[in-house]
CSV table of C-alpha atoms in Angstrom, one decimal:
chain,number,residue,atom,x,y,z
S,8,MET,CA,15.2,-7.9,2.2
S,9,THR,CA,13.4,-8.1,5.5
S,10,GLU,CA,15.3,-6.6,8.5
S,11,PRO,CA,15.3,-8.5,11.8
S,12,TYR,CA,13.0,-5.9,13.4
S,13,ASP,CA,10.5,-5.6,10.6
S,14,CYS,CA,6.9,-6.9,11.2
S,15,LYS,CA,6.5,-10.4,9.9
S,16,GLU,CA,3.2,-9.6,8.3
S,17,CYS,CA,3.2,-6.1,6.9
S,18,LYS,CA,7.0,-5.7,6.7
S,19,GLU,CA,6.9,-2.3,8.4
S,20,SER,CA,9.9,-1.4,10.5
S,21,LEU,CA,9.4,-1.9,14.2
S,22,TYR,CA,12.2,0.5,15.3
S,23,GLY,CA,10.8,2.8,18.0
S,24,GLN,CA,7.4,1.0,17.8
S,25,LYS,CA,5.6,-1.4,20.2
S,26,TYR,CA,5.6,-4.9,18.9
S,27,ILE,CA,4.8,-8.5,20.1
S,28,LEU,CA,6.9,-11.6,19.7
S,29,LYS,CA,5.1,-14.8,18.9
S,30,ASP,CA,7.2,-17.9,18.5
S,31,ASP,CA,10.2,-15.6,18.4
S,32,THR,CA,8.7,-13.8,15.5
S,33,PRO,CA,8.0,-10.0,15.8
S,34,TYR,CA,4.6,-8.5,14.8
S,35,CYS,CA,3.4,-4.9,15.0
S,36,ILE,CA,0.3,-4.4,17.3
S,37,LYS,CA,-2.1,-4.0,14.4
S,38,CYS,CA,-1.0,-7.2,12.6
S,39,TYR,CA,-0.9,-9.2,15.8
S,40,GLU,CA,-4.4,-8.3,16.8
S,41,ALA,CA,-5.7,-9.0,13.3
S,42,LEU,CA,-4.0,-12.4,13.2
S,43,PHE,CA,-4.3,-13.7,16.7
S,44,SER,CA,-6.7,-11.8,18.8
S,45,TYR,CA,-10.4,-12.8,19.4
S,46,ASN,CA,-13.7,-11.0,19.5
S,47,CYS,CA,-15.5,-10.9,22.9
S,48,GLU,CA,-18.5,-13.2,23.2
S,49,VAL,CA,-20.5,-10.5,24.9
S,50,CYS,CA,-19.7,-7.2,23.2
S,51,SER,CA,-18.2,-8.6,19.9
S,52,VAL,CA,-15.4,-6.1,20.2
S,53,LEU,CA,-11.8,-7.3,19.5
S,54,ILE,CA,-9.9,-8.2,22.7
S,55,GLY,CA,-6.8,-6.1,22.1
S,56,CYS,CA,-3.3,-6.7,23.3
S,57,THR,CA,-3.8,-4.3,26.2
S,58,SER,CA,-6.9,-6.1,27.5
S,59,LYS,CA,-7.0,-9.3,29.5
S,60,ASP,CA,-8.4,-12.2,27.5
S,61,LEU,CA,-10.4,-14.7,29.5
S,62,SER,CA,-11.3,-18.0,27.7
S,63,TYR,CA,-13.4,-21.0,28.3
S,64,LYS,CA,-14.0,-23.9,25.8
S,65,ASP,CA,-12.7,-21.9,22.8
S,66,ARG,CA,-14.8,-18.8,23.7
S,67,HIS,CA,-13.2,-15.5,24.8
S,68,TRP,CA,-14.3,-12.5,26.9
S,69,HIS,CA,-12.9,-9.1,28.0
S,70,SER,CA,-12.4,-9.4,31.8
S,71,GLU,CA,-15.1,-6.7,32.3
S,72,CYS,CA,-17.5,-8.7,30.1
S,73,PHE,CA,-16.9,-12.0,32.0
S,74,LEU,CA,-20.1,-11.8,34.0
S,75,CYS,CA,-22.9,-14.1,35.5
S,76,ALA,CA,-25.8,-14.2,33.0
S,77,LYS,CA,-28.3,-14.0,36.0
S,78,CYS,CA,-26.9,-11.5,38.5
S,79,SER,CA,-24.2,-9.8,36.3
S,80,ARG,CA,-21.5,-10.2,39.0
S,81,SER,CA,-18.0,-10.6,37.7
S,82,LEU,CA,-16.8,-14.2,37.4
S,83,VAL,CA,-13.1,-13.4,37.3
S,84,ASP,CA,-11.4,-15.6,39.8
S,85,ARG,CA,-14.7,-17.1,40.9
S,86,PRO,CA,-16.2,-20.6,40.3
S,87,PHE,CA,-19.0,-20.8,37.8
S,88,ALA,CA,-21.2,-23.2,35.9
S,89,THR,CA,-22.8,-23.3,32.5
S,90,LYS,CA,-26.4,-23.7,31.4
S,91,ASP,CA,-27.4,-23.5,27.7
S,92,ASP,CA,-24.0,-21.9,26.9
S,93,LEU,CA,-24.6,-19.2,29.5
S,94,LEU,CA,-22.0,-18.6,32.3
S,95,ILE,CA,-23.7,-18.5,35.7
S,96,CYS,CA,-22.1,-18.0,39.1
S,97,ILE,CA,-22.4,-21.0,41.5
S,98,GLU,CA,-24.9,-19.2,43.8
S,99,CYS,CA,-27.3,-18.4,40.9
S,100,TYR,CA,-26.9,-21.9,39.4
S,101,SER,CA,-27.6,-23.6,42.7
S,102,ASN,CA,-30.7,-21.5,43.5
S,103,GLU,CA,-32.2,-22.1,40.0
S,104,TYR,CA,-31.0,-25.5,38.8
S,105,SER,CA,-29.4,-27.6,41.6
S,106,ALA,CA,-31.3,-30.4,43.4
S,107,LYS,CA,-32.3,-30.0,47.0
S,108,CYS,CA,-31.3,-32.7,49.5
S,109,TYR,CA,-34.3,-34.9,50.4
S,110,ALA,CA,-33.0,-35.1,54.0
S,111,CYS,CA,-31.9,-31.6,55.0
S,112,LEU,CA,-33.7,-29.7,52.2
S,113,LYS,CA,-30.5,-27.6,51.4
S,114,THR,CA,-29.1,-27.1,47.9
S,115,ILE,CA,-26.6,-29.7,46.7
S,116,MET,CA,-23.9,-27.5,45.3
S,117,PRO,CA,-22.5,-28.2,41.8
S,118,GLY,CA,-19.4,-30.3,42.0
S,119,SER,CA,-20.3,-31.8,45.3
S,120,LYS,CA,-21.0,-35.6,45.5
S,121,LYS,CA,-24.6,-36.5,45.7
S,122,MET,CA,-26.6,-39.7,46.0
S,123,GLU,CA,-29.7,-40.3,43.8
S,124,HIS,CA,-32.5,-42.9,44.1
S,125,LYS,CA,-36.0,-42.9,42.5
S,126,GLY,CA,-35.9,-39.3,41.6
S,127,ASN,CA,-34.7,-38.0,44.9
S,128,SER,CA,-31.2,-36.6,45.8
S,129,TRP,CA,-29.2,-36.5,49.0
S,130,HIS,CA,-25.9,-35.0,50.1
S,131,GLU,CA,-23.5,-37.9,50.6
S,132,ASN,CA,-23.4,-37.4,54.4
S,133,CYS,CA,-27.3,-37.1,54.5
S,134,PHE,CA,-27.8,-40.4,52.8
S,135,THR,CA,-27.9,-42.5,56.0
S,136,CYS,CA,-29.7,-45.5,57.4
S,137,ASN,CA,-32.8,-44.5,59.2
S,138,ARG,CA,-32.1,-46.9,62.1
S,139,CYS,CA,-28.3,-46.8,62.7
S,140,GLN,CA,-27.8,-43.3,61.2
S,141,GLN,CA,-24.6,-44.5,59.4
S,142,PRO,CA,-23.9,-43.3,55.9
S,143,ILE,CA,-25.0,-45.8,53.3
S,144,GLY,CA,-22.7,-44.7,50.5
S,145,THR,CA,-22.6,-47.3,47.7
S,146,LYS,CA,-23.6,-50.2,49.9
S,147,SER,CA,-26.9,-52.1,49.3
S,148,PHE,CA,-29.9,-50.8,51.1
S,149,VAL,CA,-33.7,-51.2,51.2
S,150,GLN,CA,-36.3,-48.3,51.0
S,151,LYS,CA,-39.4,-48.7,53.2
S,152,ASP,CA,-42.0,-46.0,53.7
S,153,THR,CA,-39.7,-43.3,52.1
S,154,SER,CA,-37.0,-44.2,54.6
S,155,ASN,CA,-33.7,-45.9,53.7
S,156,TYR,CA,-32.2,-48.8,55.7
S,157,CYS,CA,-28.9,-50.6,55.4
S,158,LEU,CA,-29.5,-54.3,54.9
S,159,SER,CA,-28.4,-55.3,58.4
S,160,CYS,CA,-30.8,-52.8,60.0
S,161,TYR,CA,-33.6,-53.7,57.7
S,162,GLU,CA,-33.3,-57.4,58.5
S,163,LYS,CA,-33.3,-56.7,62.2
S,164,GLN,CA,-36.3,-54.5,62.1
S,165,PHE,CA,-38.6,-55.8,59.4
S,166,ALA,CA,-37.6,-59.0,57.7
S,167,LEU,CA,-39.5,-62.2,58.5
S,168,GLN,CA,-37.5,-65.1,59.9
S,169,CYS,CA,-37.5,-68.5,58.1
S,170,ILE,CA,-39.3,-71.1,60.2
S,171,THR,CA,-36.6,-73.6,59.4
S,172,CYS,CA,-33.2,-71.9,59.7
S,173,LYS,CA,-34.4,-68.9,61.7
S,174,LYS,CA,-32.5,-66.4,59.5
S,175,PRO,CA,-34.1,-63.3,57.9
S,176,ILE,CA,-35.9,-63.6,54.6
S,177,THR,CA,-34.8,-60.6,52.5
S,178,THR,CA,-35.9,-61.6,49.0
S,179,GLY,CA,-38.6,-63.9,47.8
S,180,GLY,CA,-39.5,-66.7,50.2
S,181,VAL,CA,-42.5,-69.1,50.6
S,182,ASN,CA,-45.5,-68.7,52.8
S,183,TYR,CA,-47.4,-71.9,53.7
S,184,ARG,CA,-50.0,-72.1,56.5
S,185,ASP,CA,-49.0,-68.6,57.5
S,186,GLN,CA,-45.4,-69.5,58.2
S,187,PRO,CA,-42.4,-68.2,56.2
S,188,TRP,CA,-39.6,-70.1,54.6
S,189,HIS,CA,-36.7,-69.4,52.4
S,190,LYS,CA,-37.2,-71.1,49.0
S,191,GLU,CA,-34.2,-73.2,49.6
S,192,CYS,CA,-35.5,-74.3,53.1
S,193,PHE,CA,-39.0,-75.3,51.9
S,194,VAL,CA,-38.1,-78.9,51.0
S,195,CYS,CA,-39.6,-82.3,51.0
S,196,ILE,CA,-39.0,-84.0,54.4
S,197,GLY,CA,-38.2,-87.2,52.5
S,198,CYS,CA,-35.9,-86.5,49.5
S,199,LYS,CA,-35.1,-82.8,50.4
S,200,GLN,CA,-36.2,-81.6,46.9
S,201,GLN,CA,-37.2,-77.9,46.9
S,202,LEU,CA,-41.0,-77.6,46.7
S,203,ALA,CA,-41.4,-74.0,45.7
S,204,GLY,CA,-43.4,-74.0,42.4
S,205,GLN,CA,-43.9,-77.8,42.7
S,206,ARG,CA,-47.0,-79.8,43.7
S,207,PHE,CA,-46.7,-81.1,47.2
S,208,THR,CA,-48.8,-82.2,50.2
S,209,SER,CA,-48.4,-82.5,53.9
S,210,ARG,CA,-49.0,-85.0,56.7
S,211,ASP,CA,-48.5,-84.5,60.4
S,212,ASP,CA,-47.2,-81.0,59.8
S,213,PHE,CA,-44.4,-82.2,57.4
S,214,VAL,CA,-44.4,-81.4,53.7
S,215,TYR,CA,-43.7,-84.0,51.0
S,216,CYS,CA,-43.3,-84.1,47.3
S,217,LEU,CA,-45.9,-86.3,45.6
S,218,ASN,CA,-43.5,-89.1,44.9
S,219,CYS,CA,-42.3,-89.4,48.5
S,220,PHE,CA,-45.8,-89.1,49.9
S,221,CYS,CA,-47.1,-91.8,47.6
S,222,ASN,CA,-44.2,-94.1,48.3
S,223,LEU,CA,-44.6,-93.6,52.1
S,224,PHE,CA,-48.3,-93.4,52.6
S,225,ALA,CA,-50.4,-94.3,49.5
S,226,LYS,CA,-52.1,-97.6,49.1
S,227,LYS,CA,-50.7,-99.9,46.4
S,228,CYS,CA,-52.7,-101.0,43.3
S,229,ALA,CA,-53.7,-104.7,43.7
S,230,TYR,CA,-52.8,-105.2,40.0
S,231,CYS,CA,-49.6,-103.2,39.2
S,232,THR,CA,-48.5,-102.7,42.9
S,233,THR,CA,-47.5,-99.0,42.3
S,234,PRO,CA,-48.9,-96.4,44.7
S,235,ILE,CA,-52.4,-94.9,44.2
S,236,SER,CA,-52.0,-91.2,45.2
S,237,GLY,CA,-55.7,-90.2,45.0
S,238,LEU,CA,-54.3,-86.6,44.8
S,239,GLY,CA,-55.5,-84.0,42.3
S,240,GLY,CA,-58.8,-85.7,41.7
S,241,SER,CA,-57.3,-88.9,40.3
S,242,LYS,CA,-59.9,-91.8,40.4
S,243,TYR,CA,-59.4,-95.3,41.7
S,244,ILE,CA,-61.5,-98.4,42.5
S,245,SER,CA,-61.8,-99.7,46.1
S,246,PHE,CA,-63.3,-103.1,47.0
S,247,GLU,CA,-62.9,-105.2,50.2
S,248,GLU,CA,-59.8,-103.4,51.4
S,249,ARG,CA,-58.2,-103.6,48.0
S,250,GLN,CA,-57.6,-100.7,45.5
S,251,TRP,CA,-56.9,-100.5,41.8
S,252,HIS,CA,-56.0,-97.7,39.4
S,253,ASN,CA,-58.9,-97.1,37.0
S,254,ASP,CA,-56.7,-98.4,34.2
S,255,CYS,CA,-55.8,-101.5,36.1
S,256,PHE,CA,-59.4,-102.6,37.1
S,257,ASN,CA,-59.8,-105.1,34.3
S,258,CYS,CA,-61.0,-108.7,34.0
S,259,LYS,CA,-58.3,-111.1,34.8
S,260,ARG,CA,-59.0,-113.3,31.8
S,261,CYS,CA,-60.2,-111.1,28.9
S,262,CYS,CA,-58.7,-107.8,30.2
S,263,VAL,CA,-62.0,-105.9,29.5
S,264,SER,CA,-62.3,-102.8,31.8
S,265,LEU,CA,-64.7,-103.3,34.7
S,266,VAL,CA,-65.0,-99.7,35.6
S,267,GLY,CA,-68.7,-98.9,36.0
S,268,ARG,CA,-69.7,-102.6,35.3
S,269,GLY,CA,-70.6,-105.5,37.4
S,270,PHE,CA,-67.9,-108.1,38.2
S,271,LEU,CA,-67.3,-111.3,40.0
S,272,THR,CA,-64.4,-112.4,42.2
S,273,CYS,CA,-62.6,-115.7,42.1
S,274,LYS,CA,-60.2,-115.9,45.0
S,275,ASP,CA,-57.9,-112.8,44.4
S,276,ASP,CA,-59.0,-112.3,40.8
S,277,ILE,CA,-61.8,-110.1,39.4
S,278,LEU,CA,-63.7,-111.3,36.4
S,279,CYS,CA,-66.3,-109.9,34.1
S,280,PRO,CA,-69.7,-111.7,34.3
S,281,ASP,CA,-69.1,-113.6,31.0
S,282,CYS,CA,-65.7,-115.0,32.2
S,283,GLY,CA,-67.2,-115.6,35.6
S,284,LYS,CA,-69.8,-118.0,34.1
S,285,GLU,CA,-67.1,-120.5,33.2
S,286,PHE,CA,-66.3,-121.2,36.8
């Protein structure tokens, strides 16, 4: 029968012996170390009950073995970082692995907040607008010639102004006759349809979509009365102040095309020579 002060594992009496309680259960030193102690990551020697056990992510060290892998200084009660499972003091880690601030060229210490853009890094307080010097933080910004600008400063200093609304053009835009427009401001003077990416023409410094231009200014076909644009190389027939679409220039009686052929006129009608002989 086990006595209250016998070792839980080996059953040896603990009277007059050193022992350790774990979960209210007594163990002799030897059994406790065999069951619950760990080997040191560095020296591989058991970390005994009389030694201080330092642990990090299920790994254990003697306090005297808990050292920086680069400079061998003790890491006890000091901040550290890890690289490839090696423990490294903050100073060594910063010198060898930490990014340098693009603005002040000083090391960005591990754990401190940093801003990154296109492969460069900044301290949070160094990531500022080149014009107003205010921190940009997580706000939108524009980079120009390696300098960063908040949108407000960029618009004031660099952005073109729309010829119509006089506001800055920050993205996209249309350039026509060396003048800038927002896409939404570059519209037909007649129907207000946006003209970016569409065929258009101009008259008296105003821009028009083809439909509005034809309806307002193009001559009308003497046969079908719809506008003749003459734009884009389209062909038409003109005779005595009258115009026809090529497809509409036909004999009034037999409807044969008269394009490139001789013809006769009878009052307002045009006739092929054969039909004209009947009059």
